Amino acid sequence: MEEQKQPGRFENAPEDFQNEWLDHLAETSPFPGFMPVGEEKEALRKKMLREIKHRTGHAAFRISGRVIRWSAAAAILLLTAGIGYFKVREMGDKPVQYVTLFTQTGERKLIQLPDSSTVWLGPASGISYADNFSGNRQVKLLFGEALFDVSKDDDHPFSVGVDSLNVEVLGTSFNIKAYKKHEAITIGVSTGKIRVSKQSQVLSYLVDKEQISIRKQDYSFNKTTMPALDVEGLRNNRINFEDMPLKDVLTMLESYYPVTFEMADDVKMRISGSFSLKLQTKQVVKVLQQLVEKKIEILEKQPGIYTVRSSINKH
């Protein structure tokens, strides 16, 4: 009679099997917050395995030939332990709490993060972050614009998630424009150095006075160096834009002022400029008309609503 093999213990399972199971758990169970990357992710993996082994200490699988079959009871036990560990590990025995803040049209907000870094959140924008950083410092810019002034901490990298991009820094000041209606995400550096990635692919490194514009449609990008670029407009009470499509500039102005721009034509124009936030709506429109010269007409349809159209070949 063939000898029946006894269930093996989880801690005695091959390491690749343990890792495969943990990857499966991560894919099928939602991770609370931002998934760590690199060395921190590997460290978290090892700590999770140790915690699961400690909590179970019993048979986790049966081996029959080359086929590994999970015991239903053991699988439930491990799944419960694994999910619970994910939820409490970040802050000891307390679940991670997230702060989500929004601004209204024309409103700017100065936010101090748990590590003493600061964020100027632009108008009509949203941001989310853990109420107490532990390990990597991770922030999510949901939409809109934000200026980050990051406290230097070599042991705890700072990163900002925006769309499907990740911006990683150590100590620097940089601005991100990610308005919902914009075709591109624009990132500019005032001081320091950042790395911009999409998943595991590094798109570019940026240093002082460099800017990258990344198209949302295909994530192609254009990197420029602009000595005159002021990425600290939110701090300095200015609206700044460099080589930006006119319709994106209009969208940005709609966040700062109670105004609506209606595009009568598919205008293809890029402009650069800077407005003081002390200007009133009609003054901004007047300066904007000067920037587009005679190629574009900006006509007030009714109070607060303007029609924008090409003036070429129009009589």
Tab-separated table of C-alpha atoms in Angstrom:
chain	number	residue	atom	x	y	z
A	1	MET	CA	0.000	0.000	0.000
A	2	GLU	CA	1.319	3.438	-0.913
A	3	GLU	CA	2.301	5.400	2.144
A	4	GLN	CA	0.070	8.415	2.670
A	5	LYS	CA	2.069	11.621	2.870
A	6	GLN	CA	1.367	13.876	5.797
A	7	PRO	CA	0.549	17.522	5.358
A	8	GLY	CA	3.617	19.747	5.219
A	9	ARG	CA	4.088	22.834	7.315
A	10	PHE	CA	3.941	26.257	5.684
A	11	GLU	CA	7.354	27.250	7.046
A	12	ASN	CA	8.877	24.167	5.388
A	13	ALA	CA	7.416	24.930	1.973
A	14	PRO	CA	9.828	25.865	-0.830
A	15	GLU	CA	10.549	29.600	-0.879
A	16	ASP	CA	9.331	30.022	-4.452
A	17	PHE	CA	6.020	28.416	-3.459
A	18	GLN	CA	5.623	30.811	-0.528
A	19	ASN	CA	6.373	33.766	-2.781
A	20	GLU	CA	3.919	32.618	-5.439
A	21	TRP	CA	1.200	32.287	-2.819
A	22	LEU	CA	1.967	35.739	-1.419
A	23	ASP	CA	1.849	37.258	-4.920
A	24	HIS	CA	-1.521	35.615	-5.440
A	25	LEU	CA	-2.772	37.065	-2.157
A	26	ALA	CA	-1.577	40.555	-3.137
A	27	GLU	CA	-3.326	40.327	-6.524
A	28	THR	CA	-6.638	39.089	-5.157
A	29	SER	CA	-6.858	41.197	-1.977
A	30	PRO	CA	-6.931	45.023	-2.079
A	31	PHE	CA	-3.891	46.694	-0.548
A	32	PRO	CA	-4.823	49.591	1.763
A	33	GLY	CA	-3.062	52.624	0.315
A	34	PHE	CA	-0.007	52.580	-1.938
A	35	MET	CA	1.800	49.326	-2.693
A	36	PRO	CA	5.502	49.589	-1.710
A	37	VAL	CA	8.109	49.117	-4.407
A	38	GLY	CA	11.717	47.939	-4.580
A	39	GLU	CA	13.543	47.067	-1.380
A	40	GLU	CA	10.659	48.095	0.884
A	41	LYS	CA	8.265	45.783	-0.978
A	42	GLU	CA	10.716	42.882	-0.565
A	43	ALA	CA	11.138	43.673	3.132
A	44	LEU	CA	7.367	43.761	3.598
A	45	ARG	CA	7.078	40.402	1.798
A	46	LYS	CA	9.554	38.773	4.192
A	47	LYS	CA	7.878	40.278	7.250
A	48	MET	CA	4.489	39.060	6.042
A	49	LEU	CA	5.770	35.533	5.577
A	50	ARG	CA	7.232	35.503	9.076
A	51	GLU	CA	3.982	36.815	10.521
A	52	ILE	CA	1.849	34.263	8.673
A	53	LYS	CA	4.100	31.397	9.788
A	54	HIS	CA	3.927	32.639	13.359
A	55	ARG	CA	0.132	32.920	13.300
A	56	THR	CA	-0.537	29.562	11.696
A	57	GLY	CA	2.145	27.108	12.816
A	58	HIS	CA	0.049	24.323	11.292
A	59	ALA	CA	-0.305	22.421	8.039
A	60	ALA	CA	-0.840	24.742	5.117
A	61	PHE	CA	-0.750	22.415	2.139
A	62	ARG	CA	-0.562	18.786	1.051
A	63	ILE	CA	1.983	17.475	-1.403
A	64	SER	CA	0.959	14.720	-3.777
A	65	GLY	CA	3.584	14.133	-6.454
A	66	ARG	CA	4.243	17.506	-8.052
A	67	VAL	CA	0.764	18.859	-7.385
A	68	ILE	CA	0.326	21.123	-4.342
A	69	ARG	CA	-3.259	21.190	-3.042
A	70	TRP	CA	-4.382	23.652	-0.453
A	71	SER	CA	-6.456	22.533	2.500
A	72	ALA	CA	-9.562	24.726	2.475
A	73	ALA	CA	-9.432	25.423	6.191
A	74	ALA	CA	-5.747	26.283	6.108
A	75	ALA	CA	-6.221	28.541	3.084
A	76	ILE	CA	-8.948	30.503	4.865
A	77	LEU	CA	-6.781	30.806	7.953
A	78	LEU	CA	-3.796	32.071	5.990
A	79	LEU	CA	-5.899	34.442	3.905
A	80	THR	CA	-7.398	35.951	7.035
A	81	ALA	CA	-3.975	36.297	8.640
A	82	GLY	CA	-2.475	37.766	5.472
A	83	ILE	CA	-5.160	40.400	4.918
A	84	GLY	CA	-5.141	41.328	8.590
A	85	TYR	CA	-1.372	41.698	8.489
A	86	PHE	CA	-1.529	44.017	5.488
A	87	LYS	CA	-4.014	46.209	7.297
A	88	VAL	CA	-2.167	46.565	10.571
A	89	ARG	CA	1.499	46.305	9.603
A	90	GLU	CA	1.873	49.840	8.333
A	91	MET	CA	1.097	51.366	11.734
A	92	GLY	CA	1.489	48.599	14.276
A	93	ASP	CA	-1.901	47.428	15.533
A	94	LYS	CA	-3.812	50.445	14.217
A	95	PRO	CA	-5.359	50.561	10.736
A	96	VAL	CA	-3.866	53.177	8.415
A	97	GLN	CA	-6.037	56.282	8.194
A	98	TYR	CA	-5.941	58.440	5.063
A	99	VAL	CA	-6.505	62.167	4.777
A	100	THR	CA	-8.194	63.380	1.594
A	101	LEU	CA	-8.440	67.115	0.949
A	102	PHE	CA	-10.061	69.138	-1.833
A	103	THR	CA	-10.099	72.807	-2.804
A	104	GLN	CA	-12.814	74.853	-4.473
A	105	THR	CA	-12.553	77.161	-7.491
A	106	GLY	CA	-10.142	79.981	-6.669
A	107	GLU	CA	-9.060	78.390	-3.376
A	108	ARG	CA	-5.473	77.480	-2.498
A	109	LYS	CA	-4.532	75.514	0.589
A	110	LEU	CA	-1.191	75.125	2.395
A	111	ILE	CA	-0.883	71.606	3.835
A	112	GLN	CA	1.771	70.306	6.216
A	113	LEU	CA	2.402	66.576	5.804
A	114	PRO	CA	3.309	64.240	8.718
A	115	ASP	CA	7.045	64.479	7.847
A	116	SER	CA	6.949	68.323	7.875
A	117	SER	CA	7.011	68.517	4.079
A	118	THR	CA	4.561	71.093	2.757
A	119	VAL	CA	2.142	71.147	-0.161
A	120	TRP	CA	0.488	74.119	-1.774
A	121	LEU	CA	-2.702	72.598	-3.195
A	122	GLY	CA	-4.020	74.576	-6.129
A	123	PRO	CA	-7.646	75.496	-6.866
A	124	ALA	CA	-10.137	72.770	-7.805
A	125	SER	CA	-7.621	70.088	-6.794
A	126	GLY	CA	-7.538	66.969	-4.614
A	127	ILE	CA	-4.861	65.124	-2.625
A	128	SER	CA	-4.686	62.025	-0.387
A	129	TYR	CA	-2.025	60.803	2.064
A	130	ALA	CA	-1.614	58.645	5.182
A	131	ASP	CA	-2.124	60.588	8.417
A	132	ASN	CA	1.184	59.237	9.747
A	133	PHE	CA	3.971	58.216	7.387
A	134	SER	CA	5.785	54.966	8.168
A	135	GLY	CA	8.521	53.763	5.868
A	136	ASN	CA	8.245	55.359	2.450
A	137	ARG	CA	6.460	58.703	2.281
A	138	GLN	CA	3.728	58.391	-0.345
A	139	VAL	CA	1.168	60.952	-1.520
A	140	LYS	CA	-1.521	60.770	-4.197
A	141	LEU	CA	-2.406	63.829	-6.289
A	142	LEU	CA	-5.952	62.964	-7.350
A	143	PHE	CA	-6.334	65.831	-9.824
A	144	GLY	CA	-5.468	69.492	-10.243
A	145	GLU	CA	-2.216	71.197	-9.277
A	146	ALA	CA	0.157	71.002	-6.333
A	147	LEU	CA	3.542	72.435	-5.363
A	148	PHE	CA	5.598	70.113	-3.134
A	149	ASP	CA	8.391	71.287	-0.836
A	150	VAL	CA	9.888	68.031	0.455
A	151	SER	CA	11.841	67.594	3.689
A	152	LYS	CA	15.080	65.737	2.998
A	153	ASP	CA	15.243	62.226	4.471
A	154	ASP	CA	17.599	59.851	2.638
A	155	ASP	CA	16.271	56.829	4.530
A	156	HIS	CA	12.650	57.430	3.561
A	157	PRO	CA	12.123	58.345	-0.113
A	158	PHE	CA	9.214	60.635	-0.958
A	159	SER	CA	6.934	59.822	-3.891
A	160	VAL	CA	3.808	61.257	-5.494
A	161	GLY	CA	1.380	59.124	-7.468
A	162	VAL	CA	-0.535	60.932	-10.211
A	163	ASP	CA	-2.579	59.154	-12.870
A	164	SER	CA	-0.499	55.998	-13.508
A	165	LEU	CA	2.777	57.866	-12.981
A	166	ASN	CA	5.080	57.899	-9.979
A	167	VAL	CA	7.314	60.862	-9.097
A	168	GLU	CA	10.162	59.969	-6.708
A	169	VAL	CA	12.320	62.475	-4.816
A	170	LEU	CA	14.653	62.764	-1.824
A	171	GLY	CA	14.585	66.488	-1.058
A	172	THR	CA	13.335	69.025	-3.552
A	173	SER	CA	10.658	71.466	-4.624
A	174	PHE	CA	8.533	70.656	-7.663
A	175	ASN	CA	5.140	71.342	-9.209
A	176	ILE	CA	2.646	68.981	-10.855
A	177	LYS	CA	-0.235	70.065	-13.074
A	178	ALA	CA	-2.717	67.224	-13.647
A	179	TYR	CA	-6.012	68.872	-14.484
A	180	LYS	CA	-8.752	66.489	-15.585
A	181	LYS	CA	-9.377	68.237	-18.911
A	182	HIS	CA	-5.707	68.613	-19.809
A	183	GLU	CA	-4.254	66.378	-22.500
A	184	ALA	CA	-0.956	66.167	-20.641
A	185	ILE	CA	0.478	66.071	-17.138
A	186	THR	CA	3.155	68.714	-16.588
A	187	ILE	CA	5.879	68.368	-13.952
A	188	GLY	CA	8.456	71.081	-13.271
A	189	VAL	CA	11.359	71.162	-10.816
A	190	SER	CA	12.376	74.253	-8.859
A	191	THR	CA	15.234	72.713	-6.857
A	192	GLY	CA	16.661	69.222	-6.455
A	193	LYS	CA	16.130	66.138	-8.600
A	194	ILE	CA	13.200	63.830	-9.309
A	195	ARG	CA	12.581	60.625	-11.232
A	196	VAL	CA	9.363	60.175	-13.213
A	197	SER	CA	8.228	56.606	-13.894
A	198	LYS	CA	5.263	54.746	-15.308
A	199	GLN	CA	5.106	51.487	-13.380
A	200	SER	CA	8.629	50.038	-13.678
A	201	GLN	CA	9.613	52.152	-16.704
A	202	VAL	CA	11.645	55.276	-15.977
A	203	LEU	CA	10.528	58.063	-18.297
A	204	SER	CA	12.970	60.775	-17.272
A	205	TYR	CA	15.063	62.432	-14.573
A	206	LEU	CA	14.531	66.151	-13.970
A	207	VAL	CA	16.705	68.718	-12.180
A	208	ASP	CA	16.437	72.461	-11.483
A	209	LYS	CA	14.318	74.432	-13.976
A	210	GLU	CA	13.492	71.399	-16.095
A	211	GLN	CA	9.987	70.460	-17.086
A	212	ILE	CA	8.367	67.409	-18.621
A	213	SER	CA	5.001	67.247	-20.346
A	214	ILE	CA	3.500	63.737	-20.585
A	215	ARG	CA	0.551	63.001	-22.865
A	216	LYS	CA	-2.201	61.032	-21.132
A	217	GLN	CA	-3.215	59.272	-24.348
A	218	ASP	CA	0.019	57.395	-25.025
A	219	TYR	CA	2.444	58.664	-22.328
A	220	SER	CA	4.807	60.091	-24.884
A	221	PHE	CA	6.618	63.078	-23.413
A	222	ASN	CA	8.571	66.218	-24.133
A	223	LYS	CA	11.295	67.450	-21.800
A	224	THR	CA	12.407	71.065	-21.873
A	225	THR	CA	14.830	73.349	-20.046
A	226	MET	CA	13.422	76.762	-19.255
A	227	PRO	CA	15.591	79.104	-17.162
A	228	ALA	CA	12.673	81.531	-16.838
A	229	LEU	CA	10.259	78.851	-15.651
A	230	ASP	CA	8.684	79.658	-12.299
A	231	VAL	CA	7.290	76.418	-10.901
A	232	GLU	CA	6.516	78.058	-7.561
A	233	GLY	CA	3.548	80.057	-8.768
A	234	LEU	CA	1.226	78.672	-6.089
A	235	ARG	CA	3.588	79.974	-3.413
A	236	ASN	CA	4.242	83.288	-5.171
A	237	ASN	CA	0.617	84.170	-5.995
A	238	ARG	CA	1.039	83.710	-9.719
A	239	ILE	CA	-0.365	81.547	-12.492
A	240	ASN	CA	2.483	80.344	-14.699
A	241	PHE	CA	2.411	78.345	-17.912
A	242	GLU	CA	5.155	77.561	-20.390
A	243	ASP	CA	4.481	76.390	-23.941
A	244	MET	CA	1.035	75.105	-22.936
A	245	PRO	CA	-1.894	74.505	-25.334
A	246	LEU	CA	-4.299	77.440	-25.219
A	247	LYS	CA	-7.265	75.251	-24.282
A	248	ASP	CA	-5.296	73.873	-21.307
A	249	VAL	CA	-4.480	77.412	-20.174
A	250	LEU	CA	-8.196	78.253	-20.348
A	251	THR	CA	-9.054	75.154	-18.293
A	252	MET	CA	-6.512	76.202	-15.666
A	253	LEU	CA	-7.944	79.729	-15.521
A	254	GLU	CA	-11.403	78.238	-14.939
A	255	SER	CA	-9.997	76.684	-11.760
A	256	TYR	CA	-8.650	80.005	-10.510
A	257	TYR	CA	-11.557	82.264	-11.492
A	258	PRO	CA	-15.377	81.996	-11.671
A	259	VAL	CA	-15.263	82.016	-15.453
A	260	THR	CA	-16.143	79.706	-18.351
A	261	PHE	CA	-14.441	79.633	-21.762
A	262	GLU	CA	-16.323	78.071	-24.684
A	263	MET	CA	-14.177	77.000	-27.631
A	264	ALA	CA	-15.980	77.818	-30.883
A	265	ASP	CA	-13.121	76.431	-32.986
A	266	ASP	CA	-10.514	73.710	-32.601
A	267	VAL	CA	-7.757	76.206	-31.912
A	268	LYS	CA	-4.212	74.809	-32.175
A	269	MET	CA	-1.998	77.264	-30.322
A	270	ARG	CA	0.569	77.055	-27.533
A	271	ILE	CA	1.364	80.036	-25.344
A	272	SER	CA	3.559	81.041	-22.399
A	273	GLY	CA	2.739	83.593	-19.752
A	274	SER	CA	2.377	84.571	-16.121
A	275	PHE	CA	-0.518	86.252	-14.304
A	276	SER	CA	-0.619	87.822	-10.873
A	277	LEU	CA	-3.459	86.458	-8.779
A	278	LYS	CA	-4.250	90.059	-7.867
A	279	LEU	CA	-5.743	90.550	-11.332
A	280	GLN	CA	-9.507	90.438	-11.714
A	281	THR	CA	-11.211	88.192	-14.276
A	282	LYS	CA	-11.602	90.884	-16.949
A	283	GLN	CA	-7.985	91.969	-16.506
A	284	VAL	CA	-6.833	88.370	-17.009
A	285	VAL	CA	-8.890	88.088	-20.182
A	286	LYS	CA	-7.376	91.332	-21.468
A	287	VAL	CA	-3.812	90.086	-20.865
A	288	LEU	CA	-4.716	86.737	-22.425
A	289	GLN	CA	-5.980	88.523	-25.551
A	290	GLN	CA	-2.602	90.258	-25.824
A	291	LEU	CA	-0.785	86.912	-25.565
A	292	VAL	CA	-2.720	85.383	-28.464
A	293	GLU	CA	-2.351	88.632	-30.432
A	294	LYS	CA	-4.830	88.912	-33.292
A	295	LYS	CA	-4.957	85.202	-34.072
A	296	ILE	CA	-7.652	84.488	-31.492
A	297	GLU	CA	-10.766	86.411	-30.455
A	298	ILE	CA	-12.002	86.205	-26.873
A	299	LEU	CA	-15.525	87.617	-26.743
A	300	GLU	CA	-17.708	88.015	-23.671
A	301	LYS	CA	-20.939	86.175	-24.431
A	302	GLN	CA	-22.494	87.042	-21.076
A	303	PRO	CA	-21.049	87.899	-17.648
A	304	GLY	CA	-18.404	85.310	-16.780
A	305	ILE	CA	-18.811	83.353	-20.033
A	306	TYR	CA	-16.454	83.909	-22.970
A	307	THR	CA	-16.369	82.526	-26.490
A	308	VAL	CA	-12.918	81.724	-27.895
A	309	ARG	CA	-12.515	81.448	-31.648
A	310	SER	CA	-9.934	81.818	-34.379
A	311	SER	CA	-9.864	85.229	-36.017
A	312	ILE	CA	-8.029	84.021	-39.115
A	313	ASN	CA	-10.127	84.307	-42.317
A	314	LYS	CA	-13.026	85.777	-40.316
A	315	HIS	CA	-14.575	89.080	-41.269
